[in-house]
PDB file of C-alpha atoms in Angstrom:
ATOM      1  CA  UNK A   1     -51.114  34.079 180.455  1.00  0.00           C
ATOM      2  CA  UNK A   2     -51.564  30.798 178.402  1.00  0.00           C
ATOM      3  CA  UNK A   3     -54.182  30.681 176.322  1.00  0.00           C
ATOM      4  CA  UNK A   4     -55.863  27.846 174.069  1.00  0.00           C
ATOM      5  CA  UNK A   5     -57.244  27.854 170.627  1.00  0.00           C
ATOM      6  CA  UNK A   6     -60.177  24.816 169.893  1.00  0.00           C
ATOM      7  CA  UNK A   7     -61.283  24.650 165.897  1.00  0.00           C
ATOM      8  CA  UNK A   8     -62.799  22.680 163.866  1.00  0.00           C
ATOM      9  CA  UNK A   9     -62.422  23.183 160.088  1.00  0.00           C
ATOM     10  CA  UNK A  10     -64.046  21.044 157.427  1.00  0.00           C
ATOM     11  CA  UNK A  11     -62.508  18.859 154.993  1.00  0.00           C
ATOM     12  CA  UNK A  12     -63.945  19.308 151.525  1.00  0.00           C
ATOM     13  CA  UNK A  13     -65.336  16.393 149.886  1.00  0.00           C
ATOM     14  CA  UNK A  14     -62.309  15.261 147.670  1.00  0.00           C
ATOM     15  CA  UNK A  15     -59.975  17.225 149.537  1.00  0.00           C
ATOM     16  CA  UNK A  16     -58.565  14.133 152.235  1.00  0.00           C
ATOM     17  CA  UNK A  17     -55.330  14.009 149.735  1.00  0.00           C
ATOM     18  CA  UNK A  18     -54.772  17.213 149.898  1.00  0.00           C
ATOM     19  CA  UNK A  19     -54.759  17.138 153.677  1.00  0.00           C
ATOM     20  CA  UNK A  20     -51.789  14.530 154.036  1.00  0.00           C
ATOM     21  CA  UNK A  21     -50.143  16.359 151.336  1.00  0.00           C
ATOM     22  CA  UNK A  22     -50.095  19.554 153.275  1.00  0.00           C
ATOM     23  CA  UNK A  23     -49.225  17.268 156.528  1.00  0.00           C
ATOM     24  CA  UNK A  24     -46.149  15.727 154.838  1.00  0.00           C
ATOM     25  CA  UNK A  25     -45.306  19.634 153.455  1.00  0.00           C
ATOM     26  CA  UNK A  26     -44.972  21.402 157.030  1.00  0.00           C
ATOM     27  CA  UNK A  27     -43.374  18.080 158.220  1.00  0.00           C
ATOM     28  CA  UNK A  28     -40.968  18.556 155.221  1.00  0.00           C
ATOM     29  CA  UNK A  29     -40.748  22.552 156.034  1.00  0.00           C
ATOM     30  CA  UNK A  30     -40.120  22.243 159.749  1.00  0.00           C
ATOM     31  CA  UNK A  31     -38.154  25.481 159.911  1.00  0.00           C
ATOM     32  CA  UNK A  32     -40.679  27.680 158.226  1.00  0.00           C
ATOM     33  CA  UNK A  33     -43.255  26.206 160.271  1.00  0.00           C
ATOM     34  CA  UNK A  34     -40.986  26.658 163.182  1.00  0.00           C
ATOM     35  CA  UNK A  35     -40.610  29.954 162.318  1.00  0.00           C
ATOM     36  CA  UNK A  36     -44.523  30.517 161.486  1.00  0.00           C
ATOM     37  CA  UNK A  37     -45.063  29.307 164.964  1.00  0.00           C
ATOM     38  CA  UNK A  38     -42.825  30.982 166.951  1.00  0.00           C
ATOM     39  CA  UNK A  39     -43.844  34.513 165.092  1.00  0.00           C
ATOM     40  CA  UNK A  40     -47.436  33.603 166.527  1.00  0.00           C
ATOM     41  CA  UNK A  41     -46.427  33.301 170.149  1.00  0.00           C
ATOM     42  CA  UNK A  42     -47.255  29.581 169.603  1.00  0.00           C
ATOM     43  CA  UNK A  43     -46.051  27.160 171.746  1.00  0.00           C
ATOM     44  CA  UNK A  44     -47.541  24.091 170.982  1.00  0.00           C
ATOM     45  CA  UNK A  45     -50.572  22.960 168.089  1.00  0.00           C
ATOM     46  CA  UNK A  46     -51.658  19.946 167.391  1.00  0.00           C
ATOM     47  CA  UNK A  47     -54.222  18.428 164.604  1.00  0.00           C
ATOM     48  CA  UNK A  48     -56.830  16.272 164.705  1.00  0.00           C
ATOM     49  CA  UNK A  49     -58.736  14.252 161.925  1.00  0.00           C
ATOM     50  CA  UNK A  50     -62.680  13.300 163.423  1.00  0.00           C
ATOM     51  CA  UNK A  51     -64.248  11.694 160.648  1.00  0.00           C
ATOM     52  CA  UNK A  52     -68.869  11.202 161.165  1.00  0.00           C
ATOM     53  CA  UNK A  53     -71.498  10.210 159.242  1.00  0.00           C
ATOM     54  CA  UNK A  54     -69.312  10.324 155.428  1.00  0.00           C
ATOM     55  CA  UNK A  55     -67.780  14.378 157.222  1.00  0.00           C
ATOM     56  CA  UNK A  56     -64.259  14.741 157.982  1.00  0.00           C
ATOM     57  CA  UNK A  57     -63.363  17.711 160.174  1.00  0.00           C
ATOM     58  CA  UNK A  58     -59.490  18.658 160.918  1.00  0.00           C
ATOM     59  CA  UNK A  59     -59.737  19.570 164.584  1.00  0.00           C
ATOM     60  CA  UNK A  60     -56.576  21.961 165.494  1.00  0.00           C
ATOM     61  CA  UNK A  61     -55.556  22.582 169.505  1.00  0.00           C
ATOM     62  CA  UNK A  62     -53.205  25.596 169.073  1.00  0.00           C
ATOM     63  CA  UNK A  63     -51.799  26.657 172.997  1.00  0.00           C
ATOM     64  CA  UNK A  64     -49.887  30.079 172.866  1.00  0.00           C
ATOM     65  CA  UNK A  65     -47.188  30.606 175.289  1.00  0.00           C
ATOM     66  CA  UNK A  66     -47.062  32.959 178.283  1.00  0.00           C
ATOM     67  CA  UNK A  67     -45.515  35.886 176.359  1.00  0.00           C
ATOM     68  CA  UNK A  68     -47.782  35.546 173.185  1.00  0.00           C
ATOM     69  CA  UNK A  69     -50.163  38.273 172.510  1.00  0.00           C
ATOM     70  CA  UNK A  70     -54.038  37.891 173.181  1.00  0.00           C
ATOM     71  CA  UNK A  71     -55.667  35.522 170.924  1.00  0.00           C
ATOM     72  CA  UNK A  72     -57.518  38.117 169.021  1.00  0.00           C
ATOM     73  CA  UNK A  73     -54.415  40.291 168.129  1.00  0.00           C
ATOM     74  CA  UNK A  74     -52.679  36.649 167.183  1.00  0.00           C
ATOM     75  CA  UNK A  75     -55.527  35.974 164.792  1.00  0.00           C
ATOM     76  CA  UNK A  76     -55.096  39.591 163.242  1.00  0.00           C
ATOM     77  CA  UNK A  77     -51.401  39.538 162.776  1.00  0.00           C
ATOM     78  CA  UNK A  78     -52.238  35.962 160.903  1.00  0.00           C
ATOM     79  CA  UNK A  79     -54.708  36.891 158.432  1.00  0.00           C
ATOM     80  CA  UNK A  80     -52.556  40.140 157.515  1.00  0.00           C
ATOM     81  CA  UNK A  81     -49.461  38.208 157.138  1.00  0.00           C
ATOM     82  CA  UNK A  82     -47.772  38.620 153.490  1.00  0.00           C
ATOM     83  CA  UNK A  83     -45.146  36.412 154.463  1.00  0.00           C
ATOM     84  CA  UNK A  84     -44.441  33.917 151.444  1.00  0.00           C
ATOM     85  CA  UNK A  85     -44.921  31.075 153.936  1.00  0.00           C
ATOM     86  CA  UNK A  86     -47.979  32.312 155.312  1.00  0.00           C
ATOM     87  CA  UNK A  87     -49.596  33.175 152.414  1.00  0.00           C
ATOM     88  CA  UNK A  88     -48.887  29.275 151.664  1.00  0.00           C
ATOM     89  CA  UNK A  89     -49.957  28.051 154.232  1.00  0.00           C
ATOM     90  CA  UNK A  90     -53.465  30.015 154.600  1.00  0.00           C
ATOM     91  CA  UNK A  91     -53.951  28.774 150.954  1.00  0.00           C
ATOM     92  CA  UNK A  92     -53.704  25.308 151.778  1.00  0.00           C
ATOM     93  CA  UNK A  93     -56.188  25.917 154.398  1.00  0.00           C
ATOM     94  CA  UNK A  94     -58.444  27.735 152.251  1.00  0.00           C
ATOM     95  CA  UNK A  95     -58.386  24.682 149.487  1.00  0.00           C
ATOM     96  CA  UNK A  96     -58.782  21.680 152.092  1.00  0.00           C
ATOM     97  CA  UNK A  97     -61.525  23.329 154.376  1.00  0.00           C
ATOM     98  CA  UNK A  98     -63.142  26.538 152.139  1.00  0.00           C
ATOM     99  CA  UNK A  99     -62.537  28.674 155.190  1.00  0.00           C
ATOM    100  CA  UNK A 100     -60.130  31.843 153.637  1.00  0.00           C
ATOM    101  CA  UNK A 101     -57.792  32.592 156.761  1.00  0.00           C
ATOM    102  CA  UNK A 102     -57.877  35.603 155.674  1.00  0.00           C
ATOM    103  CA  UNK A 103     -61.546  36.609 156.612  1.00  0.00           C
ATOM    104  CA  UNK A 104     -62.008  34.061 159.694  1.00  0.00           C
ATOM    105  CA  UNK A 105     -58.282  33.281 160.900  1.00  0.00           C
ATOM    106  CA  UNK A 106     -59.650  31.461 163.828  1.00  0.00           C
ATOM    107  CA  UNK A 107     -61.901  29.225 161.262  1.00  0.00           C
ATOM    108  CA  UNK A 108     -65.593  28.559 162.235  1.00  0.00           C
ATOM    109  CA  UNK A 109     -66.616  30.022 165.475  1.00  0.00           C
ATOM    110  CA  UNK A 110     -66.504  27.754 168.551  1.00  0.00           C
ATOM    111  CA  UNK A 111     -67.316  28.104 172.286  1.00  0.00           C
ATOM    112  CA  UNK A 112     -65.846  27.061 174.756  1.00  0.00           C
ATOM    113  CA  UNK A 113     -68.327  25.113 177.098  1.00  0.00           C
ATOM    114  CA  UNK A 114     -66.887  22.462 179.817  1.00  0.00           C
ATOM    115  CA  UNK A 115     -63.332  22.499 181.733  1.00  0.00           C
ATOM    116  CA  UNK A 116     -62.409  19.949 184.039  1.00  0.00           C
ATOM    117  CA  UNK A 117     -60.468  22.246 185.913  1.00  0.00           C
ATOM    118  CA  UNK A 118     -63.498  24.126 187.036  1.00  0.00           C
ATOM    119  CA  UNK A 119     -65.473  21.534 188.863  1.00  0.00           C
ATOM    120  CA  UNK A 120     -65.957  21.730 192.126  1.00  0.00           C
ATOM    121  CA  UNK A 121     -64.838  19.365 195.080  1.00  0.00           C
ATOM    122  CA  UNK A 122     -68.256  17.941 195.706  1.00  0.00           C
TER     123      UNK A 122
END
């Protein structure tokens, strides 16, 4: 079964450099992200930058292919991981947004609310 990931993590006042910085790095480390990725069952993520009202959020989509593990298993495989590339990357995270992967790996808590799918024919 496919299942989606929606967060939104904050970008620290002074911290917007940082952010491209770490967008040009895992651009520049495709393999190890790759890699990262496919360990996670991920199929596809993508980021997006909201900014509102002088707040910039980094909103990430992450959609885990049919043979990935449930989402909560996912997230506690992540925040255990030692991996030198992991631990990297959940630093850069923790910099940019304050949120340590390794307490909340699926960031800030968010509910799902609305789904076009489910609406009804009239």
């Amino acid at each position: 079964m496919e299942e989606r990931i929606v967060r939104a993590f904050p970008v620290l006042p002074g911290k917007r450099q940082v952010l491209e910085e770490l967008i040009a790095a895992v651009r520049e480390r495709a393999v190890e992200m790759t890699d990262f990725y496919s360990r996670f069952g991920v199929a596809r993520e993508t980021w997006h930058l909201q900014e509102d009202d002088g707040r910039t959020w980094i909103i990430a989509v992450t959609e885990l292919g049919p043979a990935a593990p449930g989402v909560l298993e996912v997230a506690d495989r992540y925040s255990a991981s030692e991996q030198e590339f992991d631990r990297w990357f959940k630093a850069q995270v923790l910099e940019i947004s304050g949120i340590d992967p390794n307490q909340q790996p699926l960031g800030p808590a968010t509910e799902h609310v609305f789904d076009s799918a489910h609406l009804g024919a009239g």
